[in-house]
CSV table of N, CA and C in Angstrom, one decimal:
chain,number,residue,atom,x,y,z
A,15,MET,N,-92.7,70.3,-47.0
A,15,MET,CA,-91.5,70.4,-47.8
A,15,MET,C,-90.3,70.3,-46.9
A,16,ILE,N,-89.3,69.6,-47.3
A,16,ILE,CA,-88.1,69.3,-46.5
A,16,ILE,C,-86.9,70.0,-47.2
A,17,LYS,N,-86.1,70.7,-46.4
A,17,LYS,CA,-84.9,71.3,-46.9
A,17,LYS,C,-83.7,70.6,-46.2
A,18,THR,N,-82.7,70.2,-47.0
A,18,THR,CA,-81.6,69.4,-46.4
A,18,THR,C,-80.3,70.2,-46.5
A,19,LEU,N,-79.5,70.0,-45.5
A,19,LEU,CA,-78.1,70.4,-45.5
A,19,LEU,C,-77.2,69.2,-45.3
A,20,VAL,N,-76.3,69.0,-46.2
A,20,VAL,CA,-75.4,67.9,-46.2
A,20,VAL,C,-73.9,68.3,-46.3
A,21,SER,N,-73.1,67.8,-45.5
A,21,SER,CA,-71.6,68.1,-45.6
A,21,SER,C,-70.9,66.8,-45.8
A,22,VAL,N,-70.2,66.7,-47.0
A,22,VAL,CA,-69.4,65.6,-47.4
A,22,VAL,C,-68.1,66.2,-48.0
A,23,PRO,N,-66.9,65.7,-47.7
A,23,PRO,CA,-65.8,66.3,-48.3
A,23,PRO,C,-65.8,66.0,-49.8
A,24,ALA,N,-65.2,66.9,-50.6
A,24,ALA,CA,-65.2,66.7,-52.0
A,24,ALA,C,-64.2,65.6,-52.4
A,25,ALA,N,-63.2,65.4,-51.6
A,25,ALA,CA,-62.2,64.3,-51.9
A,25,ALA,C,-61.7,63.7,-50.6
A,26,ALA,N,-61.2,62.5,-50.7
A,26,ALA,CA,-60.6,61.8,-49.6
A,26,ALA,C,-59.6,60.8,-50.1
A,27,LYS,N,-58.7,60.4,-49.3
A,27,LYS,CA,-57.7,59.4,-49.6
A,27,LYS,C,-58.2,58.1,-49.3
A,28,ARG,N,-58.0,57.1,-50.2
A,28,ARG,CA,-58.5,55.7,-50.0
A,28,ARG,C,-58.1,55.2,-48.6
A,29,GLY,N,-59.1,54.7,-47.9
A,29,GLY,CA,-58.8,54.2,-46.5
A,29,GLY,C,-59.0,55.1,-45.4
A,30,ASP,N,-59.1,56.4,-45.7
A,30,ASP,CA,-59.3,57.4,-44.7
A,30,ASP,C,-60.7,57.4,-44.2
A,31,ILE,N,-60.9,57.8,-43.0
A,31,ILE,CA,-62.2,58.0,-42.4
A,31,ILE,C,-62.6,59.4,-42.5
A,32,PHE,N,-63.8,59.7,-43.1
A,32,PHE,CA,-64.3,61.1,-43.2
A,32,PHE,C,-65.6,61.2,-42.5
A,33,GLU,N,-65.9,62.4,-42.0
A,33,GLU,CA,-67.2,62.7,-41.3
A,33,GLU,C,-68.3,63.2,-42.3
A,34,VAL,N,-69.4,62.6,-42.1
A,34,VAL,CA,-70.6,63.1,-42.9
A,34,VAL,C,-71.6,63.7,-41.9
A,35,LYS,N,-72.1,64.9,-42.3
A,35,LYS,CA,-73.1,65.6,-41.5
A,35,LYS,C,-74.3,65.8,-42.4
A,36,ALA,N,-75.5,65.5,-41.8
A,36,ALA,CA,-76.8,65.7,-42.6
A,36,ALA,C,-77.9,66.2,-41.7
A,37,MET,N,-78.6,67.2,-42.1
A,37,MET,CA,-79.7,67.7,-41.4
A,37,MET,C,-80.9,68.0,-42.3
A,38,ALA,N,-82.0,67.7,-41.8
A,38,ALA,CA,-83.3,67.9,-42.5
A,38,ALA,C,-84.1,68.9,-41.8
A,39,MET,N,-84.5,70.0,-42.4
A,39,MET,CA,-85.4,71.0,-41.8
A,39,MET,C,-86.8,70.6,-42.3
A,40,HIS,N,-87.6,70.3,-41.3
A,40,HIS,CA,-88.9,69.7,-41.6
A,40,HIS,C,-90.0,70.2,-40.6
A,41,ALA,N,-91.1,70.6,-41.2
A,41,ALA,CA,-92.2,71.0,-40.4
A,41,ALA,C,-92.9,69.9,-39.7
A,42,MET,N,-92.5,69.6,-38.5
A,42,MET,CA,-92.9,68.4,-37.7
A,42,MET,C,-94.2,68.7,-37.0
A,43,GLU,N,-95.1,67.7,-36.9
A,43,GLU,CA,-96.2,67.7,-36.0
A,43,GLU,C,-96.2,66.4,-35.2
A,44,ASN,N,-96.4,66.4,-33.9
A,44,ASN,CA,-96.3,65.2,-33.1
A,44,ASN,C,-97.6,64.5,-33.0
A,45,GLY,N,-98.7,65.0,-33.6
A,45,GLY,CA,-100.0,64.4,-33.5
A,45,GLY,C,-100.8,64.6,-32.3
A,46,LEU,N,-100.2,65.3,-31.3
A,46,LEU,CA,-100.9,65.5,-30.0
A,46,LEU,C,-101.6,66.9,-29.9
A,47,ARG,N,-101.2,67.8,-30.8
A,47,ARG,CA,-101.8,69.1,-30.8
A,47,ARG,C,-103.2,69.1,-31.5
A,48,ARG,N,-103.9,70.2,-31.2
A,48,ARG,CA,-105.2,70.3,-31.9
A,48,ARG,C,-105.3,71.7,-32.6
A,49,ASP,N,-106.1,71.8,-33.7
A,49,ASP,CA,-106.2,73.0,-34.4
A,49,ASP,C,-107.2,73.9,-33.7
A,50,GLN,N,-107.5,75.1,-34.2
A,50,GLN,CA,-108.4,76.1,-33.6
A,50,GLN,C,-109.8,75.6,-33.4
A,51,ASP,N,-110.2,74.5,-34.2
A,51,ASP,CA,-111.5,74.0,-34.0
A,51,ASP,C,-111.6,72.7,-33.1
A,52,GLY,N,-110.4,72.4,-32.5
A,52,GLY,CA,-110.3,71.3,-31.6
A,52,GLY,C,-110.1,70.0,-32.2
A,53,LYS,N,-109.9,70.0,-33.5
A,53,LYS,CA,-109.6,68.7,-34.2
A,53,LYS,C,-108.1,68.4,-34.1
A,54,PRO,N,-107.8,67.1,-33.9
A,54,PRO,CA,-106.3,66.7,-33.9
A,54,PRO,C,-105.6,67.1,-35.2
A,55,ILE,N,-104.4,67.6,-35.0
A,55,ILE,CA,-103.5,67.9,-36.2
A,55,ILE,C,-102.8,66.6,-36.4
A,56,PRO,N,-102.9,66.0,-37.7
A,56,PRO,CA,-102.3,64.7,-37.9
A,56,PRO,C,-100.8,64.8,-37.7
A,57,ARG,N,-100.3,63.6,-37.2
A,57,ARG,CA,-98.8,63.5,-37.0
A,57,ARG,C,-98.1,63.6,-38.3
A,58,LYS,N,-96.9,64.3,-38.3
A,58,LYS,CA,-96.1,64.4,-39.5
A,58,LYS,C,-94.6,64.5,-39.0
A,59,ILE,N,-94.0,63.3,-39.0
A,59,ILE,CA,-92.6,63.3,-38.6
A,59,ILE,C,-91.8,62.5,-39.6
A,60,LEU,N,-90.5,62.8,-39.6
A,60,LEU,CA,-89.6,62.0,-40.4
A,60,LEU,C,-89.4,60.6,-39.7
A,61,LYS,N,-89.8,59.6,-40.4
A,61,LYS,CA,-89.8,58.3,-39.7
A,61,LYS,C,-88.5,57.4,-40.0
A,62,SER,N,-87.8,57.8,-41.0
A,62,SER,CA,-86.5,57.1,-41.3
A,62,SER,C,-85.5,57.9,-42.0
A,63,PHE,N,-84.3,57.5,-41.9
A,63,PHE,CA,-83.2,58.1,-42.6
A,63,PHE,C,-82.2,57.0,-43.1
A,64,VAL,N,-81.8,57.0,-44.3
A,64,VAL,CA,-80.9,56.0,-44.9
A,64,VAL,C,-79.8,56.8,-45.6
A,65,CYS,N,-78.5,56.4,-45.4
A,65,CYS,CA,-77.4,56.9,-46.2
A,65,CYS,C,-76.7,55.7,-46.9
A,66,ARG,N,-76.6,55.8,-48.2
A,66,ARG,CA,-75.9,54.8,-49.0
A,66,ARG,C,-74.6,55.4,-49.6
A,67,TYR,N,-73.6,54.6,-49.6
A,67,TYR,CA,-72.3,55.0,-50.3
A,67,TYR,C,-72.1,54.0,-51.5
A,68,ASN,N,-72.3,54.5,-52.7
A,68,ASN,CA,-72.2,53.7,-53.9
A,68,ASN,C,-73.2,52.5,-53.8
A,69,GLY,N,-74.4,52.8,-53.3
A,69,GLY,CA,-75.4,51.8,-53.2
A,69,GLY,C,-75.4,50.9,-51.9
A,70,GLU,N,-74.3,51.0,-51.2
A,70,GLU,CA,-74.2,50.2,-49.9
A,70,GLU,C,-74.7,51.0,-48.7
A,71,VAL,N,-75.6,50.4,-47.9
A,71,VAL,CA,-76.1,51.1,-46.8
A,71,VAL,C,-75.0,51.3,-45.7
A,72,VAL,N,-74.8,52.6,-45.3
A,72,VAL,CA,-73.8,52.9,-44.3
A,72,VAL,C,-74.5,53.3,-43.0
A,73,VAL,N,-75.7,53.9,-43.1
A,73,VAL,CA,-76.5,54.3,-41.9
A,73,VAL,C,-77.9,54.0,-42.3
A,74,ASP,N,-78.7,53.4,-41.3
A,74,ASP,CA,-80.1,53.2,-41.5
A,74,ASP,C,-80.8,53.4,-40.2
A,75,CYS,N,-81.6,54.4,-40.1
A,75,CYS,CA,-82.3,54.8,-38.8
A,75,CYS,C,-83.8,54.8,-38.9
A,76,ASP,N,-84.4,54.2,-37.9
A,76,ASP,CA,-85.9,54.4,-37.8
A,76,ASP,C,-86.1,55.4,-36.7
A,77,TRP,N,-86.9,56.4,-37.0
A,77,TRP,CA,-87.2,57.4,-36.0
A,77,TRP,C,-88.6,57.4,-35.5
A,78,HIS,N,-88.9,57.9,-34.3
A,78,HIS,CA,-90.2,57.9,-33.7
A,78,HIS,C,-90.5,59.3,-33.2
A,79,THR,N,-91.6,59.5,-32.5
A,79,THR,CA,-92.0,60.8,-32.1
A,79,THR,C,-91.0,61.6,-31.3
A,80,GLY,N,-90.0,61.0,-30.7
A,80,GLY,CA,-89.0,61.7,-29.9
A,80,GLY,C,-88.0,62.4,-30.7
A,81,VAL,N,-88.0,62.2,-32.0
A,81,VAL,CA,-87.0,62.8,-32.9
A,81,VAL,C,-87.2,64.3,-33.0
A,82,ALA,N,-86.1,65.1,-33.1
A,82,ALA,CA,-86.2,66.6,-33.2
A,82,ALA,C,-87.0,67.0,-34.5
A,83,ALA,N,-87.5,68.2,-34.5
A,83,ALA,CA,-88.2,68.7,-35.7
A,83,ALA,C,-87.2,68.8,-36.9
A,84,ASN,N,-85.9,69.1,-36.6
A,84,ASN,CA,-84.9,69.3,-37.6
A,84,ASN,C,-83.7,68.3,-37.3
A,85,PRO,N,-83.9,67.0,-37.5
A,85,PRO,CA,-82.9,66.1,-37.0
A,85,PRO,C,-81.6,66.2,-37.7
A,86,PHE,N,-80.5,66.1,-36.9
A,86,PHE,CA,-79.1,66.2,-37.4
A,86,PHE,C,-78.4,64.9,-37.2
A,87,MET,N,-77.7,64.4,-38.2
A,87,MET,CA,-77.0,63.2,-38.1
A,87,MET,C,-75.5,63.5,-38.4
A,88,SER,N,-74.6,62.8,-37.7
A,88,SER,CA,-73.2,62.9,-37.9
A,88,SER,C,-72.6,61.6,-37.8
A,89,PHE,N,-71.8,61.1,-38.8
A,89,PHE,CA,-71.3,59.7,-38.7
A,89,PHE,C,-70.1,59.6,-39.5
A,90,PRO,N,-69.2,58.6,-39.2
A,90,PRO,CA,-68.0,58.4,-40.0
A,90,PRO,C,-68.2,57.4,-41.1
A,91,VAL,N,-67.5,57.6,-42.2
A,91,VAL,CA,-67.5,56.7,-43.3
A,91,VAL,C,-66.1,56.5,-43.8
A,92,LYS,N,-65.8,55.3,-44.2
A,92,LYS,CA,-64.5,55.0,-44.7
A,92,LYS,C,-64.4,55.2,-46.2
A,93,ALA,N,-63.5,56.0,-46.7
A,93,ALA,CA,-63.3,56.2,-48.1
A,93,ALA,C,-62.8,54.9,-48.8
A,94,VAL,N,-63.7,54.4,-49.8
A,94,VAL,CA,-63.3,53.2,-50.5
A,94,VAL,C,-63.1,53.5,-52.0
A,95,ASP,N,-64.1,54.0,-52.6
A,95,ASP,CA,-64.1,54.4,-54.1
A,95,ASP,C,-64.7,55.7,-54.3
A,96,SER,N,-64.4,56.3,-55.4
A,96,SER,CA,-65.1,57.5,-55.9
A,96,SER,C,-66.5,57.1,-56.2
A,97,GLY,N,-67.4,58.1,-56.0
A,97,GLY,CA,-68.8,57.8,-56.2
A,97,GLY,C,-69.7,58.8,-55.6
A,98,ALA,N,-70.8,58.4,-55.0
A,98,ALA,CA,-71.7,59.3,-54.3
A,98,ALA,C,-72.3,58.7,-53.1
A,99,LEU,N,-72.6,59.6,-52.1
A,99,LEU,CA,-73.4,59.3,-51.0
A,99,LEU,C,-74.8,59.7,-51.3
A,100,GLU,N,-75.7,58.8,-51.0
A,100,GLU,CA,-77.1,59.1,-51.3
A,100,GLU,C,-77.9,59.1,-50.0
A,101,PHE,N,-78.6,60.1,-49.8
A,101,PHE,CA,-79.3,60.3,-48.5
A,101,PHE,C,-80.8,60.3,-48.8
A,102,ALA,N,-81.6,59.6,-47.9
A,102,ALA,CA,-83.1,59.6,-48.1
A,102,ALA,C,-83.7,59.7,-46.7
A,103,TRP,N,-84.6,60.7,-46.6
A,103,TRP,CA,-85.4,60.9,-45.5
A,103,TRP,C,-86.9,60.6,-45.8
A,104,THR,N,-87.5,59.7,-45.1
A,104,THR,CA,-88.9,59.3,-45.4
A,104,THR,C,-89.8,59.9,-44.3
A,105,ASP,N,-90.9,60.5,-44.8
A,105,ASP,CA,-91.9,61.1,-43.9
A,105,ASP,C,-93.0,60.1,-43.6
A,106,ASP,N,-93.8,60.4,-42.6
A,106,ASP,CA,-95.0,59.6,-42.2
A,106,ASP,C,-95.9,59.3,-43.4
A,107,ASP,N,-96.0,60.3,-44.3
A,107,ASP,CA,-97.0,60.1,-45.4
A,107,ASP,C,-96.4,59.3,-46.5
A,108,GLY,N,-95.2,58.8,-46.4
A,108,GLY,CA,-94.5,57.9,-47.4
A,108,GLY,C,-93.7,58.7,-48.4
A,109,SER,N,-93.7,60.0,-48.3
A,109,SER,CA,-92.9,60.8,-49.2
A,109,SER,C,-91.4,60.7,-48.8
A,110,VAL,N,-90.6,60.7,-49.8
A,110,VAL,CA,-89.1,60.5,-49.6
A,110,VAL,C,-88.4,61.7,-50.2
A,111,HIS,N,-87.5,62.3,-49.4
A,111,HIS,CA,-86.7,63.4,-49.9
A,111,HIS,C,-85.3,62.9,-50.0
A,112,ARG,N,-84.7,63.1,-51.2
A,112,ARG,CA,-83.4,62.5,-51.5
A,112,ARG,C,-82.4,63.6,-51.8
A,113,HIS,N,-81.1,63.3,-51.4
A,113,HIS,CA,-80.0,64.2,-51.7
A,113,HIS,C,-78.8,63.4,-52.0
A,114,ASN,N,-78.0,63.8,-53.0
A,114,ASN,CA,-76.8,63.1,-53.4
A,114,ASN,C,-75.6,64.0,-53.3
A,115,ALA,N,-74.5,63.4,-52.8
A,115,ALA,CA,-73.3,64.2,-52.7
A,115,ALA,C,-72.1,63.4,-53.2
A,116,PRO,N,-71.4,63.9,-54.2
A,116,PRO,CA,-70.3,63.2,-54.8
A,116,PRO,C,-69.1,63.2,-54.0
A,117,ILE,N,-68.2,62.2,-54.1
A,117,ILE,CA,-66.9,62.2,-53.4
A,117,ILE,C,-65.9,61.6,-54.4
A,118,LYS,N,-64.7,62.2,-54.4
A,118,LYS,CA,-63.6,61.6,-55.2
A,118,LYS,C,-62.6,61.0,-54.3
A,119,VAL,N,-62.2,59.7,-54.5
A,119,VAL,CA,-61.3,59.0,-53.7
A,119,VAL,C,-60.0,58.7,-54.5
A,120,ALA,N,-58.9,59.2,-54.0
A,120,ALA,CA,-57.6,59.0,-54.7
A,120,ALA,C,-56.7,58.0,-54.0
């Protein structure tokens, strides 16, 4: 299970640059450890992160085993129109955790 924390301003002036912060708290396994019976514990990492602003991709990351267990992203976005920022974290098993954050642009 993934728990996310996202920080997006509620409002911004058209043309302004605002900061977006996103963190996913995730039970990571690097695939190198073994359980008490000596069997390998399967790898479980967040393999990608995508942020869209009104459907347009603003950040697209592919992650590998070096990523932190609870990866944090911070990036600038230019305020264009009111709408939503859509976040998607994809796990090794193909599951996707989504989060939406609305923003009003005046």
